[in-house]
Tab-separated table of C-alpha atoms and ligand atoms in Angstrom:
chain	number	residue	atom	x	y	z
A	505	UNK	CA	0.085	-0.090	-0.400
A	506	UNK	CA	1.340	3.516	-0.966
A	507	UNK	CA	2.230	5.012	1.875
A	508	UNK	CA	0.452	9.060	3.162
A	509	UNK	CA	2.610	9.423	5.796
A	510	UNK	CA	6.039	9.017	6.763
A	511	UNK	CA	7.821	9.576	10.100
A	512	UNK	CA	11.283	8.595	9.994
A	513	UNK	CA	13.890	8.067	13.206
A	514	UNK	CA	11.291	10.986	14.540
A	515	UNK	CA	13.753	12.548	18.095
A	516	UNK	CA	11.042	15.400	20.327
A	517	UNK	CA	11.948	16.773	23.520
A	518	UNK	CA	10.995	19.042	25.773
A	519	UNK	CA	13.688	21.620	27.700
A	520	UNK	CA	12.999	21.470	31.319
A	521	UNK	CA	14.036	23.089	34.613
A	522	UNK	CA	15.349	19.340	35.240
A	523	UNK	CA	16.859	18.686	31.599
A	524	UNK	CA	15.622	17.658	28.268
A	525	UNK	CA	12.518	15.221	29.124
A	526	UNK	CA	13.499	12.784	25.480
A	527	UNK	CA	9.137	12.213	25.112
A	528	UNK	CA	9.703	10.804	21.923
A	529	UNK	CA	13.746	9.334	20.201
A	530	UNK	CA	13.125	6.954	17.438
A	531	UNK	CA	9.694	6.776	16.262
A	532	UNK	CA	9.822	5.217	12.725
A	533	UNK	CA	5.716	3.784	11.374
A	534	UNK	CA	4.046	4.575	7.972
A	535	UNK	CA	0.503	4.831	8.214
A	536	UNK	CA	-1.261	3.682	4.312
A	537	UNK	CA	-3.821	5.377	2.237
A	538	UNK	CA	-7.566	4.692	3.417
A	539	UNK	CA	-5.593	3.210	6.386
A	540	UNK	CA	-6.476	3.707	10.264
A	541	UNK	CA	-3.757	3.063	12.842
A	542	UNK	CA	-4.324	2.627	15.558
A	543	UNK	CA	-1.321	4.264	18.085
A	544	UNK	CA	-2.066	2.473	21.315
A	545	UNK	CA	0.028	2.663	24.873
A	546	UNK	CA	0.412	3.589	28.824
A	547	UNK	CA	-0.391	7.212	29.497
A	548	UNK	CA	3.546	9.805	28.698
A	549	UNK	CA	4.587	7.341	26.213
A	550	UNK	CA	4.558	9.796	23.577
A	551	UNK	CA	0.969	9.546	21.639
A	552	UNK	CA	-0.283	12.714	21.581
A	553	UNK	CA	3.298	14.814	21.482
A	554	UNK	CA	3.662	12.276	17.682
A	555	UNK	CA	0.570	13.824	16.374
A	556	UNK	CA	0.488	16.624	17.330
A	557	UNK	CA	4.558	16.962	16.010
A	558	UNK	CA	2.591	15.444	12.689
A	559	UNK	CA	0.581	18.738	12.605
A	560	UNK	CA	3.268	20.820	14.071
A	561	UNK	CA	1.178	22.322	17.033
A	562	UNK	CA	3.601	21.746	19.617
A	563	UNK	CA	5.317	24.441	21.105
A	564	UNK	CA	8.520	25.397	20.730
A	565	UNK	CA	9.828	26.644	23.462
A	566	UNK	CA	9.576	23.618	25.493
A	567	UNK	CA	9.358	21.557	22.557
A	568	UNK	CA	12.366	20.633	20.787
A	569	UNK	CA	12.048	18.527	17.188
A	570	UNK	CA	15.756	17.122	17.361
A	571	UNK	CA	15.544	15.188	14.407
A	572	UNK	CA	13.543	12.838	11.907
A	573	UNK	CA	11.123	13.324	8.774
A	574	UNK	CA	7.605	13.662	8.777
A	575	UNK	CA	7.129	12.839	5.085
A	576	UNK	CA	3.490	13.244	3.830
A	577	UNK	CA	2.368	13.224	0.249
A	578	UNK	CA	6.458	13.677	-0.606
A	579	UNK	CA	6.967	16.246	1.849
A	580	UNK	CA	8.804	16.608	5.266
A	581	UNK	CA	5.820	18.182	7.316
A	582	UNK	CA	9.738	19.537	9.428
A	583	UNK	CA	10.863	21.380	6.344
A	584	UNK	CA	7.708	24.043	5.946
A	585	UNK	CA	7.066	26.663	6.790
A	586	UNK	CA	4.309	27.554	9.467
A	587	UNK	CA	2.233	29.101	6.918
A	588	UNK	CA	2.457	26.507	4.332
A	589	UNK	CA	1.644	25.027	7.432
A	590	UNK	CA	-1.606	26.310	8.136
A	591	UNK	CA	-3.050	25.921	4.324
A	592	UNK	CA	-1.832	22.146	5.688
A	593	UNK	CA	-3.846	21.702	8.291
A	594	UNK	CA	-7.946	21.620	8.522
A	595	UNK	CA	-7.653	21.029	4.769
A	596	UNK	CA	-4.760	18.382	4.005
A	597	UNK	CA	-4.530	16.851	7.121
A	598	UNK	CA	-8.098	16.935	9.873
A	599	UNK	CA	-7.972	16.553	13.960
A	600	UNK	CA	-10.359	16.006	16.259
A	601	UNK	CA	-8.748	15.648	20.502
A	602	UNK	CA	-10.275	14.691	22.812
A	603	UNK	CA	-11.347	18.338	24.337
A	604	UNK	CA	-14.333	19.281	21.933
A	605	UNK	CA	-14.467	22.441	24.230
A	606	UNK	CA	-11.194	23.365	23.853
A	607	UNK	CA	-10.719	23.222	19.671
A	608	UNK	CA	-14.181	25.168	19.470
A	609	UNK	CA	-14.647	28.822	19.425
A	610	UNK	CA	-17.350	29.131	22.419
A	611	UNK	CA	-18.139	32.965	21.304
A	612	UNK	CA	-19.228	31.293	17.594
A	613	UNK	CA	-21.654	29.976	16.184
A	614	UNK	CA	-21.560	25.752	14.913
A	615	UNK	CA	-22.205	26.759	11.539
A	616	UNK	CA	-19.519	29.620	11.836
A	617	UNK	CA	-16.631	27.681	12.939
A	618	UNK	CA	-17.833	25.113	9.508
A	619	UNK	CA	-17.907	27.741	7.107
A	620	UNK	CA	-14.244	29.092	8.043
A	621	UNK	CA	-12.971	25.966	7.223
A	622	UNK	CA	-14.286	26.277	4.205
A	623	UNK	CA	-14.286	29.231	2.783
A	624	UNK	CA	-10.449	29.297	3.918
A	625	UNK	CA	-8.925	26.329	2.233
A	626	UNK	CA	-11.641	25.305	-0.290
A	627	UNK	CA	-12.506	29.217	-1.290
A	628	UNK	CA	-16.279	28.489	-1.366
A	629	UNK	CA	-18.433	31.508	-1.484
A	630	UNK	CA	-20.577	31.962	1.499
A	631	UNK	CA	-23.873	29.905	0.352
A	632	UNK	CA	-21.743	26.839	-1.138
A	633	UNK	CA	-20.255	26.935	2.067
A	634	UNK	CA	-23.165	27.040	4.095
A	635	UNK	CA	-24.167	23.961	1.907
A	636	UNK	CA	-21.370	22.144	2.228
A	637	UNK	CA	-21.541	23.373	5.985
A	638	UNK	CA	-24.848	21.753	6.474
A	639	UNK	CA	-24.568	18.419	4.211
A	640	UNK	CA	-21.335	18.063	6.911
A	641	UNK	CA	-24.013	17.833	9.897
A	642	UNK	CA	-26.262	16.248	7.968
A	643	UNK	CA	-23.342	13.206	8.042
A	644	UNK	CA	-22.449	13.149	11.218
A	645	UNK	CA	-25.624	12.787	12.521
A	646	UNK	CA	-26.844	16.180	13.825
A	647	UNK	CA	-29.952	16.642	13.623
A	648	UNK	CA	-32.512	20.187	12.904
A	649	UNK	CA	-29.142	21.090	11.011
A	650	UNK	CA	-30.502	24.132	9.829
A	651	UNK	CA	-31.524	25.106	13.107
A	652	UNK	CA	-27.806	23.454	14.527
A	653	UNK	CA	-26.202	25.755	12.318
A	654	UNK	CA	-27.173	29.236	13.592
A	655	UNK	CA	-26.223	27.371	18.021
A	656	UNK	CA	-23.402	28.215	19.973
A	657	UNK	CA	-21.522	24.875	21.008
A	658	UNK	CA	-22.445	25.625	24.469
A	659	UNK	CA	-26.197	24.903	23.005
A	660	UNK	CA	-24.638	21.115	22.000
A	661	UNK	CA	-24.519	17.883	24.892
A	662	UNK	CA	-20.204	16.532	24.592
A	663	UNK	CA	-21.501	13.640	21.946
A	664	UNK	CA	-23.115	16.169	19.657
A	665	UNK	CA	-19.792	18.757	19.987
A	666	UNK	CA	-18.318	15.907	19.892
A	667	UNK	CA	-19.743	15.593	16.177
A	668	UNK	CA	-19.072	18.762	15.085
A	669	UNK	CA	-15.921	18.474	16.480
A	670	UNK	CA	-15.524	15.924	12.801
A	671	UNK	CA	-17.233	17.958	10.597
A	672	UNK	CA	-15.429	20.149	11.222
A	673	UNK	CA	-11.990	17.455	10.359
A	674	UNK	CA	-12.863	15.860	7.343
A	675	UNK	CA	-15.521	18.965	5.866
A	676	UNK	CA	-12.411	19.513	3.087
A	677	UNK	CA	-11.912	15.836	2.982
A	678	UNK	CA	-8.361	15.891	4.099
A	679	UNK	CA	-6.084	13.456	3.117
A	680	UNK	CA	-5.274	12.167	7.233
A	681	UNK	CA	-7.607	12.355	10.231
A	682	UNK	CA	-5.807	12.480	12.978
A	683	UNK	CA	-8.160	11.839	15.783
A	684	UNK	CA	-6.347	11.964	19.847
A	685	UNK	CA	-8.642	9.482	21.965
A	686	UNK	CA	-12.094	11.642	20.690
A	687	UNK	CA	-14.200	9.459	23.191
A	688	UNK	CA	-12.147	9.534	25.870
A	689	UNK	CA	-14.357	12.329	28.167
A	690	UNK	CA	-17.965	10.686	26.731
A	691	UNK	CA	-20.117	8.262	28.040
A	692	UNK	CA	-20.172	4.942	26.600
A	693	UNK	CA	-22.757	4.575	25.107
A	694	UNK	CA	-22.142	8.225	23.236
A	695	UNK	CA	-18.557	6.501	22.358
A	696	UNK	CA	-20.106	3.886	20.953
A	697	UNK	CA	-21.923	6.352	18.439
A	698	UNK	CA	-18.917	8.924	18.017
A	699	UNK	CA	-16.401	5.626	16.163
A	700	UNK	CA	-20.150	4.161	14.216
A	701	UNK	CA	-19.745	7.948	12.577
A	702	UNK	CA	-15.948	8.101	12.209
A	703	UNK	CA	-15.975	4.463	10.536
A	704	UNK	CA	-19.662	6.019	8.729
A	705	UNK	CA	-17.264	9.046	7.405
A	706	UNK	CA	-13.973	6.964	7.179
A	707	UNK	CA	-15.737	5.097	4.497
A	708	UNK	CA	-17.469	7.440	2.354
A	709	UNK	CA	-14.080	9.817	2.660
A	710	UNK	CA	-11.359	7.082	2.458
A	711	UNK	CA	-9.716	9.170	4.874
A	712	UNK	CA	-6.034	7.460	6.469
A	713	UNK	CA	-7.345	8.002	10.182
A	714	UNK	CA	-4.262	7.930	13.156
A	715	UNK	CA	-6.806	7.106	16.178
A	716	UNK	CA	-4.992	7.688	19.432
A	717	UNK	CA	-7.101	5.500	21.926
A	718	UNK	CA	-7.031	3.939	25.570
A	719	UNK	CA	-10.133	1.296	23.714
A	720	UNK	CA	-9.191	-2.098	22.469
A	721	UNK	CA	-13.330	-2.456	21.420
A	722	UNK	CA	-12.184	1.288	19.613
A	723	UNK	CA	-9.240	-0.601	17.991
A	724	UNK	CA	-11.623	-4.079	16.716
A	725	UNK	CA	-14.306	-1.875	15.425
A	726	UNK	CA	-12.357	0.850	13.590
A	727	UNK	CA	-8.586	-0.309	12.996
A	728	UNK	CA	-6.720	-1.910	10.929
A	729	UNK	CA	-3.274	-1.234	12.303
A	730	UNK	CA	-1.642	-1.462	15.583
A	731	UNK	CA	1.579	0.242	16.945
A	732	UNK	CA	2.524	0.180	20.143
A	733	UNK	CA	4.473	2.603	21.697
A	734	UNK	CA	6.414	2.829	24.881
A	735	UNK	CA	8.837	5.307	26.127
A	736	UNK	CA	9.146	7.512	23.210
A	737	UNK	CA	9.299	4.383	21.412
A	738	UNK	CA	7.450	1.909	19.061
A	739	UNK	CA	7.419	-1.598	20.631
A	740	UNK	CA	5.425	-4.037	18.614
A	741	UNK	CA	3.265	-3.405	14.998
A	742	UNK	CA	0.961	-5.788	13.269
A	743	UNK	CA	-2.369	-5.901	12.545
A	744	UNK	CA	-5.316	-5.709	14.734
A	745	UNK	CA	-5.713	-9.519	14.399
A	746	UNK	CA	-2.011	-10.310	15.181
A	747	UNK	CA	-1.631	-7.538	17.929
A	748	UNK	CA	-4.463	-9.205	19.240
A	749	UNK	CA	-4.439	-13.371	18.938
A	750	UNK	CA	-0.614	-13.051	18.466
A	751	UNK	CA	1.585	-10.764	20.666
A	752	UNK	CA	5.606	-10.618	20.685
A	753	UNK	CA	6.245	-8.305	23.306
A	754	UNK	CA	5.696	-8.799	26.980
A	755	UNK	CA	4.803	-5.300	26.811
A	756	UNK	CA	1.816	-5.333	24.616
A	757	UNK	CA	1.097	-8.917	26.366
A	758	UNK	CA	0.557	-6.499	29.155
A	759	UNK	CA	-1.477	-3.741	28.118
A	760	UNK	CA	-3.446	-6.287	26.254
A	761	UNK	CA	-4.057	-7.122	29.770
A	762	UNK	CA	-4.251	-3.900	31.243
A	763	UNK	CA	-6.817	-1.877	28.511
A	764	UNK	CA	-10.145	-1.812	28.654
A	765	UNK	CA	-12.740	-2.847	26.475
A	766	UNK	CA	-15.797	-1.835	24.850
A	767	UNK	CA	-17.253	-5.335	24.763
A	768	UNK	CA	-16.865	-6.078	28.380
A	769	UNK	CA	-17.939	-8.408	30.313
A	770	UNK	CA	-19.410	-6.923	34.480
A	771	UNK	CA	-16.401	-7.510	36.683
A	772	UNK	CA	-14.148	-8.651	34.124
A	773	UNK	CA	-10.450	-7.329	36.273
A	774	UNK	CA	-8.560	-5.451	34.411
A	775	UNK	CA	-4.976	-6.094	35.395
A	776	UNK	CA	-2.789	-2.498	35.766
A	777	UNK	CA	0.463	-3.450	34.041
A	778	UNK	CA	3.654	-3.210	37.595
A	779	UNK	CA	5.456	-0.042	38.052
A	780	UNK	CA	5.609	2.689	36.362
A	781	UNK	CA	7.319	4.502	32.976
A	782	UNK	CA	11.435	5.075	33.118
A	783	UNK	CA	12.656	8.703	33.827
A	784	UNK	CA	12.702	10.218	29.995
A	785	UNK	CA	14.999	12.582	31.603
A	786	UNK	CA	16.765	9.918	31.947
A	787	UNK	CA	16.532	6.913	29.807
A	788	UNK	CA	17.572	3.676	29.917
A	789	UNK	CA	20.864	2.632	27.314
A	790	UNK	CA	19.253	-0.977	26.365
A	791	UNK	CA	15.333	-1.422	26.095
A	792	UNK	CA	12.626	0.529	27.636
A	793	UNK	CA	10.962	-2.060	29.928
A	794	UNK	CA	13.447	-3.542	30.524
A	795	UNK	CA	12.249	-2.924	34.851
A	796	UNK	CA	9.631	-3.809	34.719
A	797	UNK	CA	9.809	-6.875	32.621
A	798	UNK	CA	9.394	-10.525	34.030
A	799	UNK	CA	10.984	-12.145	31.500
A	800	UNK	CA	14.768	-9.399	31.376
A	801	UNK	CA	17.533	-10.664	31.049
A	802	UNK	CA	21.593	-9.230	31.557
A	803	UNK	CA	21.596	-7.909	27.652
A	804	UNK	CA	18.400	-6.196	27.978
A	805	UNK	CA	19.953	-3.916	30.238
A	806	UNK	CA	23.439	-3.065	27.990
A	807	UNK	CA	20.931	-3.208	24.448
A	808	UNK	CA	17.843	-1.659	23.419
A	809	UNK	CA	16.421	-4.869	20.784
A	810	UNK	CA	16.586	-4.058	17.245
A	811	UNK	CA	13.237	-5.777	15.636
A	812	UNK	CA	12.731	-9.319	14.899
A	813	UNK	CA	10.119	-9.480	12.194
A	814	UNK	CA	7.132	-12.275	12.399
A	815	UNK	CA	5.262	-10.899	9.055
A	816	UNK	CA	5.105	-8.531	6.512
A	817	UNK	CA	3.191	-6.824	8.881
A	818	UNK	CA	4.441	-7.650	12.438
A	819	UNK	CA	7.801	-7.348	14.178
A	820	UNK	CA	8.566	-7.127	17.646
A	821	UNK	CA	12.235	-5.240	19.263
A	822	UNK	CA	12.407	-7.360	22.394
A	823	UNK	CA	15.393	-10.024	22.752
A	824	UNK	CA	13.896	-12.474	23.930
A	825	UNK	CA	12.019	-12.924	20.878
A	826	UNK	CA	15.608	-12.865	18.740
A	827	UNK	CA	16.369	-15.927	16.558
A	828	UNK	CA	19.380	-16.303	19.151
A	829	UNK	CA	17.833	-15.899	22.187
A	830	UNK	CA	16.590	-19.405	22.863
A	831	UNK	CA	20.142	-20.585	22.799
A	832	UNK	CA	21.772	-17.822	24.622
A	833	UNK	CA	19.791	-18.845	27.455
A	834	UNK	CA	20.429	-22.604	27.447
A	835	UNK	CA	23.559	-21.958	26.922
B	2336	LIG	N1	4.739	20.498	27.696
B	2336	LIG	C1	5.279	19.610	28.019
B	2336	LIG	N2	6.715	19.792	28.889
B	2336	LIG	C2	7.472	18.945	29.777
B	2336	LIG	N3	7.080	17.433	29.451
B	2336	LIG	C3	6.246	17.085	28.437
B	2336	LIG	C4	4.878	18.510	28.226
B	2336	LIG	N4	4.369	17.234	27.044
B	2336	LIG	C5	4.866	16.062	26.967
B	2336	LIG	N5	5.086	15.813	27.393
B	2336	LIG	C6	6.049	14.399	28.471
B	2336	LIG	O1	6.400	13.875	26.878
B	2336	LIG	C7	6.455	12.977	27.653
B	2336	LIG	C8	5.167	12.076	25.788
B	2336	LIG	O2	3.952	12.751	26.858
B	2336	LIG	P1	2.316	12.704	25.836
B	2336	LIG	O3	2.560	12.611	24.545
B	2336	LIG	O4	1.230	13.440	26.247
B	2336	LIG	O5	1.973	11.662	26.436
B	2336	LIG	P2	0.714	10.452	26.059
B	2336	LIG	O6	-0.384	11.299	25.145
B	2336	LIG	O7	1.041	9.281	25.314
B	2336	LIG	O8	0.153	10.022	27.121
B	2336	LIG	C9	5.815	12.473	28.831
B	2336	LIG	O9	6.724	12.366	29.225
B	2336	LIG	C10	5.533	13.818	28.764
B	2336	LIG	O10	5.422	14.178	30.406
B	2337	LIG	MG1	-2.292	12.189	24.964
């Protein structure tokens, strides 16, 4: 599949009083055209920093994009001027965040917030923009769009606001949508509805999606592939079935036991991973998961493992998965 986005050896830090927080430490991944890819990982693993770096929305300072490339439709995002980025954001790359209240402007009517984007990026007349805006509101399942068009964000429920965000994010038919925990702040039933809207829109518009989520039900319901992040690195990637049925990395296995699911049976316990992620001011030289890993060996402390490849689509980084690990352990 032709990639729409390639992230290559991305390093992002934050300069803080105590030193340099190395939040993203050599991220590599690709997103195919029309593909929906989940990024999962515990809180603090660098998912949002990665997403915000792709959008170039990360404030600098305190952030510092140290190195790497983000190739989007053939060009390096990191080489674009701020003005060029403004033309890309909202037009070629759409975004949805956890809390629509902070991304919607409370003082502007919802309809105007959609038409503004269309007028800015697609040079539509205000009549055309209104027509498209109403169509988008209808598409995301907002009833009485004519009436809703003239209301302010506070007149919408949380779920309805998130639908508006989706309508705005997809109004210009972006090639890529980045959704950072889009349903975390919502009730479970509303979460499912919002995911249905996103899936439906994905099918209608063919948008590629990066979906950051804490919910395995969401991954199962709408993603093709999964990227597992830990301490600023990718530790495993695979199709969602490879990750669900045949996870390889000890962290992925632990994470699967700890993450909630939409279809969670009542009383089924979540098992947290014991311990805490490493201090990213002084990240470990070896495997970052080593201190929390039941299977850790001496080498894990000293050298960060490379990728072991399991299929065209699955790889994981763990010394125990290295083809020679069994021989080393038994000798
Ligand atoms: N503005 C900031 N200043 C300092 N450190 C930050 C800042 N934003 C994020 N970080 C650090 O970067 C790391 C990754 O954060 P983040 O990408 O938000 O994690 P996630 O989205 O996976 O929960 C964390 O260790 C966090 O403390
Ligand atoms: Mg986050």
